[in-house]
XYZ file of C-alpha atoms in Angstrom:
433
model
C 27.742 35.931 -38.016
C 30.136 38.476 -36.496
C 31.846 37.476 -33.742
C 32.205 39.244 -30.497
C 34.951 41.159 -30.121
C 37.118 41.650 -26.989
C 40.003 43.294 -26.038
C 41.947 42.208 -23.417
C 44.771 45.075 -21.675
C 47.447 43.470 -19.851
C 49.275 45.623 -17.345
C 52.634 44.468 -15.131
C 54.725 41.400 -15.558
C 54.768 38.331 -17.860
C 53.221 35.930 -15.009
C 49.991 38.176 -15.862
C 50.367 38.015 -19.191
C 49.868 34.065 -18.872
C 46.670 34.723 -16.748
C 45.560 37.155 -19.804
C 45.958 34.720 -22.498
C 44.591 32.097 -20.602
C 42.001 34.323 -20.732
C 41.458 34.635 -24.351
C 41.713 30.925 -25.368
C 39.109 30.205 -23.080
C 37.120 33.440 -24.780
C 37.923 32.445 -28.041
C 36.909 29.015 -27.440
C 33.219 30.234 -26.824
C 33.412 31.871 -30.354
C 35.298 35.640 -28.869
C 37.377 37.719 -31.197
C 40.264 38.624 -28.591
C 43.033 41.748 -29.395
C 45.964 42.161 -26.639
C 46.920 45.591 -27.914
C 45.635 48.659 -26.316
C 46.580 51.034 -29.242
C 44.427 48.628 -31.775
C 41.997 48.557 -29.230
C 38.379 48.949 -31.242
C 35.950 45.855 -29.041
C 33.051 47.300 -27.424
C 34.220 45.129 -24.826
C 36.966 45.527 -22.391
C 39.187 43.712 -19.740
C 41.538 45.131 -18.017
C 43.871 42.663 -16.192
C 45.592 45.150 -13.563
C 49.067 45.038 -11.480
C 49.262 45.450 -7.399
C 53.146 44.963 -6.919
C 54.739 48.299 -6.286
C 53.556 51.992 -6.274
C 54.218 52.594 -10.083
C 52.921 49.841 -11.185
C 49.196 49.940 -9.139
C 49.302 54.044 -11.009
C 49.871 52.668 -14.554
C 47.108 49.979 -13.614
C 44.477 52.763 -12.036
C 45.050 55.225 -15.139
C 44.217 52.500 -17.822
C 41.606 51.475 -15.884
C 40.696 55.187 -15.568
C 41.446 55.922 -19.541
C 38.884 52.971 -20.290
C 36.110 54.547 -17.702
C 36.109 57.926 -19.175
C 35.487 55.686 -22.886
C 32.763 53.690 -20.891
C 31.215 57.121 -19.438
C 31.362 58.507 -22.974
C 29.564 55.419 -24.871
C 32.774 54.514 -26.617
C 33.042 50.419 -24.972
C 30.113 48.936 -23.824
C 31.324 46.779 -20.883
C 34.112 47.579 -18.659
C 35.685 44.690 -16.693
C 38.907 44.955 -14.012
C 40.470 41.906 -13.003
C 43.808 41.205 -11.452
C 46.292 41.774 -8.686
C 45.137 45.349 -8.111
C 41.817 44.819 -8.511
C 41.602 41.672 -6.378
C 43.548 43.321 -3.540
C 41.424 46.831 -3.520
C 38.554 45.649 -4.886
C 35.988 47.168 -2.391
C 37.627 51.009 -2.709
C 38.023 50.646 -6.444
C 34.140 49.794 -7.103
C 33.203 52.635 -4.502
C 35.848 55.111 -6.805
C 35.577 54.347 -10.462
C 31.130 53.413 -10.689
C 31.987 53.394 -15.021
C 33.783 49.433 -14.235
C 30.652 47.417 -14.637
C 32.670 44.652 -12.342
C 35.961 44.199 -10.285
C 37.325 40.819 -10.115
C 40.246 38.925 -7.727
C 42.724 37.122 -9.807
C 41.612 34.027 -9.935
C 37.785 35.032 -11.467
C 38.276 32.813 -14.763
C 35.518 31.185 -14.823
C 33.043 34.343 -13.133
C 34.761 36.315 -16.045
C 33.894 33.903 -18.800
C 30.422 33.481 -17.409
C 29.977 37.486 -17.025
C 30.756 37.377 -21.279
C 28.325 35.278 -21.868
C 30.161 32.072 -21.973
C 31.180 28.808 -20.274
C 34.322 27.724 -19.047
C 35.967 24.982 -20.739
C 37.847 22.967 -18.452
C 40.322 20.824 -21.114
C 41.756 24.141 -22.626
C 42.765 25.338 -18.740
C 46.475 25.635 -19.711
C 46.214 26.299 -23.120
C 47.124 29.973 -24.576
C 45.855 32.613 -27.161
C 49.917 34.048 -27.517
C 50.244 37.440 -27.041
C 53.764 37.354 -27.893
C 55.657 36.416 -31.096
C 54.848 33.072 -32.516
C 58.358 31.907 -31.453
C 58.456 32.082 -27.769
C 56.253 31.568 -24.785
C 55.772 32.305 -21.183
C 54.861 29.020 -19.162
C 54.232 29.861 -15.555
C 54.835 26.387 -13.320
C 53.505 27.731 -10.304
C 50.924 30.323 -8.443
C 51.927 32.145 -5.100
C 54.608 32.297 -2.452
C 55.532 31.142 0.607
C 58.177 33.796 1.419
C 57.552 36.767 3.946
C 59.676 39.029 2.715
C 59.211 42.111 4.377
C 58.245 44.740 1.480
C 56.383 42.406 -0.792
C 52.650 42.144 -1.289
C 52.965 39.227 -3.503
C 52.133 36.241 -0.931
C 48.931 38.926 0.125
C 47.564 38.525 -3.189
C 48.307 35.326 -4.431
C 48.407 32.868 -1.404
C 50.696 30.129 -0.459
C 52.846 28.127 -2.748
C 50.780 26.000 -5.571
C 53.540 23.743 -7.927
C 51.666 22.121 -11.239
C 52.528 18.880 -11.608
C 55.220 18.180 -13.878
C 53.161 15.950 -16.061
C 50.640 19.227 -16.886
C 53.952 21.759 -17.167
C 55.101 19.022 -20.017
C 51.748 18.496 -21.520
C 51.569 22.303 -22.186
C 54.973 22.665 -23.271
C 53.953 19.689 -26.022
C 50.628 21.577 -27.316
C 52.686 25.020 -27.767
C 55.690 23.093 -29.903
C 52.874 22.251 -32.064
C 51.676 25.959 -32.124
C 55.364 26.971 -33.321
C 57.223 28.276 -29.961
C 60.571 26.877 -29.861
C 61.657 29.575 -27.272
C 60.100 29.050 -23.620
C 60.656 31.594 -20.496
C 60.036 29.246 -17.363
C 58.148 31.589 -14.826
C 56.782 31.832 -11.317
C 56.986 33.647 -8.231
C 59.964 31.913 -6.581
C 61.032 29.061 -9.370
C 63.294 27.752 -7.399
C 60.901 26.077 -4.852
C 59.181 24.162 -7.086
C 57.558 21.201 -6.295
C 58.651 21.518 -2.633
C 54.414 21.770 -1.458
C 53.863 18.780 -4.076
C 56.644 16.188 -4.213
C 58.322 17.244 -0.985
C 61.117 18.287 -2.383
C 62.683 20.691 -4.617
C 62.123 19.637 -8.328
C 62.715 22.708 -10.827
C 65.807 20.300 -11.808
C 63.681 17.631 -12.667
C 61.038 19.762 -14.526
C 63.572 21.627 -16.557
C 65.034 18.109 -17.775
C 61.678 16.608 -18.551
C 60.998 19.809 -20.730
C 64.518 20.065 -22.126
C 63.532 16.115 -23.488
C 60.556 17.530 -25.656
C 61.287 17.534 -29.127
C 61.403 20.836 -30.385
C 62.090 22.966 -27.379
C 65.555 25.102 -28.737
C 65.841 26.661 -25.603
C 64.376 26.834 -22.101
C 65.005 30.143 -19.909
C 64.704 30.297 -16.339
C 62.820 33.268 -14.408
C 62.844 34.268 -10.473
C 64.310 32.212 -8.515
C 65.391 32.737 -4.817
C 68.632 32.870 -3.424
C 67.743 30.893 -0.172
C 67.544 27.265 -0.283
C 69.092 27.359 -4.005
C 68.856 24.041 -6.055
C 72.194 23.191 -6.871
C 71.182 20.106 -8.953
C 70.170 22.494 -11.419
C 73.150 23.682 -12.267
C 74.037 20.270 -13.841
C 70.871 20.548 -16.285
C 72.129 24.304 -17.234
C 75.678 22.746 -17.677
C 74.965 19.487 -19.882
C 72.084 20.581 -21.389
C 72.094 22.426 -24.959
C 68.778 24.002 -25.150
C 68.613 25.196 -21.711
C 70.103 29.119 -21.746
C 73.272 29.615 -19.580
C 70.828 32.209 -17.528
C 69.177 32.919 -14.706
C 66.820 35.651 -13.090
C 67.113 35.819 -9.361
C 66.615 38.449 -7.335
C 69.376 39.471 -4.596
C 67.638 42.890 -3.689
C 70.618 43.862 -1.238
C 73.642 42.884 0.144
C 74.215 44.037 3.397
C 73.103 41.912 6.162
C 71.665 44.351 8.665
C 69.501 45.345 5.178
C 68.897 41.663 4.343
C 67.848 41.110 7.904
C 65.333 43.933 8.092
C 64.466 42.808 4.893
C 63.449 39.217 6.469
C 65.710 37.852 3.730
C 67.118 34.480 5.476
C 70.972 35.151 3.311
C 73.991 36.718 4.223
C 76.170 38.727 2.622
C 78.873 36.001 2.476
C 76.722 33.270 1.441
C 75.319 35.511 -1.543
C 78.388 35.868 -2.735
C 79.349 32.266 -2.136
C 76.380 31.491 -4.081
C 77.241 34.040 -7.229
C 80.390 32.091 -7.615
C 79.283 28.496 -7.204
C 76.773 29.397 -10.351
C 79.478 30.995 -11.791
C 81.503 28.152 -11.609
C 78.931 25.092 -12.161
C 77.847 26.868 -15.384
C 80.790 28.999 -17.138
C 79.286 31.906 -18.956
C 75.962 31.823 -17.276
C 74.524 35.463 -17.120
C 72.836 35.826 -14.132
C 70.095 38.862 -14.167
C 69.019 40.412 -10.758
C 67.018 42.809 -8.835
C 68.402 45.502 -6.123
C 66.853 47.392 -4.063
C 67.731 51.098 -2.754
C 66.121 53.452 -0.389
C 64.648 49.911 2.210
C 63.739 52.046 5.734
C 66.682 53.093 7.782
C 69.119 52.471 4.587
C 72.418 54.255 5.263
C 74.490 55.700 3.209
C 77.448 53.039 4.000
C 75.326 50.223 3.353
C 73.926 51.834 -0.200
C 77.967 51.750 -0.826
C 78.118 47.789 0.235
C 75.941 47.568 -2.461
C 77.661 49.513 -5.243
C 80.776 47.848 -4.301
C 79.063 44.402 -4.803
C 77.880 45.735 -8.244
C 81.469 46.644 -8.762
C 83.192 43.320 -7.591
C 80.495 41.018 -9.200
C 79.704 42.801 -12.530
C 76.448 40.815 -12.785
C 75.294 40.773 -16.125
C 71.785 41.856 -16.217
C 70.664 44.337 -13.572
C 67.611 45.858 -12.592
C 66.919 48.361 -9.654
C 63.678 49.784 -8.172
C 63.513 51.992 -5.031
C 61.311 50.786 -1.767
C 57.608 51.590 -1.822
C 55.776 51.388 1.252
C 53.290 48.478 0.999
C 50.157 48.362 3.441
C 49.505 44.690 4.958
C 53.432 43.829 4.621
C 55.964 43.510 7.621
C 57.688 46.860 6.436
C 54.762 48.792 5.632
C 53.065 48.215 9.347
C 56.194 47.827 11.243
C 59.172 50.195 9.600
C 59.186 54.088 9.040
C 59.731 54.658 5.143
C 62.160 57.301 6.407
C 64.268 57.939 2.575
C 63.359 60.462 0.608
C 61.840 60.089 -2.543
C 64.788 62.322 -3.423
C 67.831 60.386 -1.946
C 65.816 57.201 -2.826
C 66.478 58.446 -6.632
C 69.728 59.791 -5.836
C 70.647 56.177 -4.783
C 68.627 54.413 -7.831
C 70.432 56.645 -10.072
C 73.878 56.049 -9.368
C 73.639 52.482 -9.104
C 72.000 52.356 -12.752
C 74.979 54.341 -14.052
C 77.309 51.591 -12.415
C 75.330 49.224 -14.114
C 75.569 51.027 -17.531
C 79.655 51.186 -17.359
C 79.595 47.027 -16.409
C 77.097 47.000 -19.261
C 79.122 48.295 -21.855
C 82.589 46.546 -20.566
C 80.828 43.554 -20.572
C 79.734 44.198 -24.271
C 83.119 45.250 -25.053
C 84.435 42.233 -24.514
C 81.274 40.168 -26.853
C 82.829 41.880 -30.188
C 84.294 39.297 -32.462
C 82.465 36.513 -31.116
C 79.937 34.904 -32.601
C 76.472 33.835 -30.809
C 73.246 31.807 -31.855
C 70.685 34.603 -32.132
C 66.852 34.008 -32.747
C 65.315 36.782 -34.650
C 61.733 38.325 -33.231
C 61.134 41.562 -35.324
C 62.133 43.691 -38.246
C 62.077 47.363 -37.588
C 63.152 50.095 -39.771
C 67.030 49.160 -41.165
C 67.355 46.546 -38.796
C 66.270 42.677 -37.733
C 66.294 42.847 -34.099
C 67.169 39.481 -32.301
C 68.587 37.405 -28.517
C 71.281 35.642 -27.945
C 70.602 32.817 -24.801
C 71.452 35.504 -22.724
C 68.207 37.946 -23.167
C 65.298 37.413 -22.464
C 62.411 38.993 -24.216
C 61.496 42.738 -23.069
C 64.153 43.001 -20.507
C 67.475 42.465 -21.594
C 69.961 43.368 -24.581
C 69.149 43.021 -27.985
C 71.236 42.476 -31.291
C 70.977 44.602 -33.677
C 71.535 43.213 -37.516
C 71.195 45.511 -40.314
C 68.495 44.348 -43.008
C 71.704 45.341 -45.431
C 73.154 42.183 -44.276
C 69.968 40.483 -45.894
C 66.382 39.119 -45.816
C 66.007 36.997 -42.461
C 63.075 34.864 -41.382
C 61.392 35.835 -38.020
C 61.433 33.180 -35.358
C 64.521 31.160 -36.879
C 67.649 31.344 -35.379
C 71.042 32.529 -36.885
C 74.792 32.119 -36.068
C 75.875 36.573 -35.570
C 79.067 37.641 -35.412
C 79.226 40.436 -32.679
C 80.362 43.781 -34.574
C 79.921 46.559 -31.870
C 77.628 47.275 -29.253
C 75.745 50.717 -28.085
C 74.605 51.058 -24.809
C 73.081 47.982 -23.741
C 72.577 46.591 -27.054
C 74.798 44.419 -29.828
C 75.544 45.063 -33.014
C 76.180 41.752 -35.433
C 76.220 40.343 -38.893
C 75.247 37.058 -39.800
C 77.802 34.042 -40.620
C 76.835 32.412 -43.936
């Protein structure tokens, strides 16, 4: 017999992506054909697992979900589902706008989903994943919602207070995907850095990222979203001593003035960001540290937008990533602060501090030629292997570039590349034989 096909569309960031191929190993497991990509997409069956963060994001969710409707009014797909931050949040207006969604469901719907297909819900493969990405890496997310209020962000809205794993699960599920393959693991949640606080009562991330750096098998172990607040300096010491964990860290800073950080209800000062960029700096040498800023927060001046491009000056943080404010309905800013920026000064702002971040960019890659990195390779394409040094992390950051000139490289292993040039963001490199 055939099976059943599904395909499963995954819009907004990688802690979705988990949920999605959670998803599929659980569809698969009742005998489901599953497909990830949207322009292969040929299932009579569709689920759409949406995004609810910021403005852009909820518009790319609504016109997939909108592009798969018109197919479902049109007899192309059979069965239309929506699940997801978006739809979990808006659920009620979204079944009253788009009738062609045969159901809307919150986040958390595995098991109503699975049921809806046709199947049951099989309890020993809850942590277990149908990869979406390459065969080398994973996402493992060690954690589901928030227990920060910050002031623009919808996030604890839709996914509740704080929820650690227990460090024994985390480790389990690292074990079963080093027997899939991955050797490359991005460590994700929310706010990282409070983990275990709600379970063990106390900060653990150290502890977690040491019992997974033990696993035979794990090359390296990358570290996504953590909070400036609070920070868990005995983690610093596992980044430091231990080989396979990545001298990098994602943690968003959003601002630096501390009338902004304030309105923000971000409990950090200016000073003690700072203090905190250097005491990474100098616990882990070379660490890159990727962050987010934020332009355009209600009542932003124009002196305090400069704070912050003179803190992306000083600092020259490696990896950088700016969005402007959007207005979110149920958050502290949305009911309490005028979103008085223009969209126009609001890209005016977001603009120039990319640009900044372009120059620090290519100084920084300046100074990478004639060294020589590990690299893991995850694609060919056209004249040229594309790979990551510990430094990038998949989708987001820098690649390097190799030319297939060089010669024949194996996908998923990892080479020692000699840094050649750079362009733009990106590395050029040959490999040392």
């Amino acid at each position: 017999m055939r099976k059943k096909k599904v395909d499963i569309i995954c819009m907004g960031c990688s802690k979705n992506l988990v949920d999605a191929e959670l998803l599929a190993k659980q569809l698969e497991e009742n005998g489901f054909e599953t497909n990830f990509d949207p322009a292969k997409s040929s299932a009579k069956t569709v689920v759409i697992n949406t995004c609810g963060f910021i403005g852009d994001a909820k518009e790319e969710s609504i016109n997939q979900i909108l592009a798969f409707a018109e197919k479902r009014k049109n007899g192309k797909i059979d069965k239309l589902l929506v699940m997801g931050c978006l739809s979990g949040r808006y659920k009620d207006e979204l079944t009253k706008e788009i009738p062609e969604v045969d159901k809307f469901y919150g986040k958390f719907s595995w098991k109503e989903v699975v049921a809806d297909l046709g199947g049951e819900y099989r309890p020993q493969c809850a942590h277990t994943h149908k990869l979406s990405t390459p065969a080398h890496y994973a996402y493992v997310k060690i954690s589901e919602g928030c227990n920060r209020r910050c002031a623009y962000c919808a996030i604890p809205l839709i996914t509740g207070e704080y929820k650690s794993r227990p460090i024994e699960e985390i480790v389990a599920e690292v074990k079963g995907l080093v027997a899939q393959g991955v050797k490359e693991f991005q460590i994700i949640a929310q706010d990282l850095t409070y983990y275990g606080k709600d379970l063990y009562g106390k900060f653990a991330i150290a502890e977690l990222v040491e019992k997974i750096s033990d696993v035979k098998g794990v090359e390296w172990i990358r570290l996504h979203y953590g909070y400036p607040t609070q920070f868990p300096y005995d983690l610093l010491k596992v980044m430091r001593e231990r080989d396979n964990v990545c001298k990098y860290i994602d943690i968003a800073l959003q601002h630096i003035d501390d009338d902004i950080l304030k309105a923000m209800r971000r409990p950090i000062t200016a000073e003690e960001t700072k203090q905190l960029i250097r005491r990474i700096r100098e616990e882990v040498p070379g660490i890159h540290i990727r962050t987010t800023l934020m332009v355009g927060f209600p009542n932003e001046t124009e002196e305090q937008f400069q704070r912050l491009m003179d803190f992306t000056r000083e600092f020259k943080l490696e990896r950088m990533g700016a969005f402007s404010y959007c207005e979110e309905e149920g958050t502290y800013a949305g009911d309490h602060l005028k979103d008085n920026i223009s969209d126009e000064e609001k890209e005016r702002r977001h603009a120039l501090l990319m640009r900044l971040q372009e120059r620090i960019a290519e100084e920084l890659n300046r100074e990478k030629i004639g060294q020589t990195f590990k690299v893991i390779i995850d694609r060919k394409e056209g004249d040229y292997f594309y790979g990551r040094t510990e430094f990038d992390s998949p989708e987001v950051d820098p690649e390097v570039l190799i030319p297939v000139a060089n010669g024949e490289l194996t996908i998923g292993e990892f080479y020692r590349v000699k840094i050649t040039n750079y362009e733009y963001f990106d590395l050029m490199g040959e490999v040392v034989r």
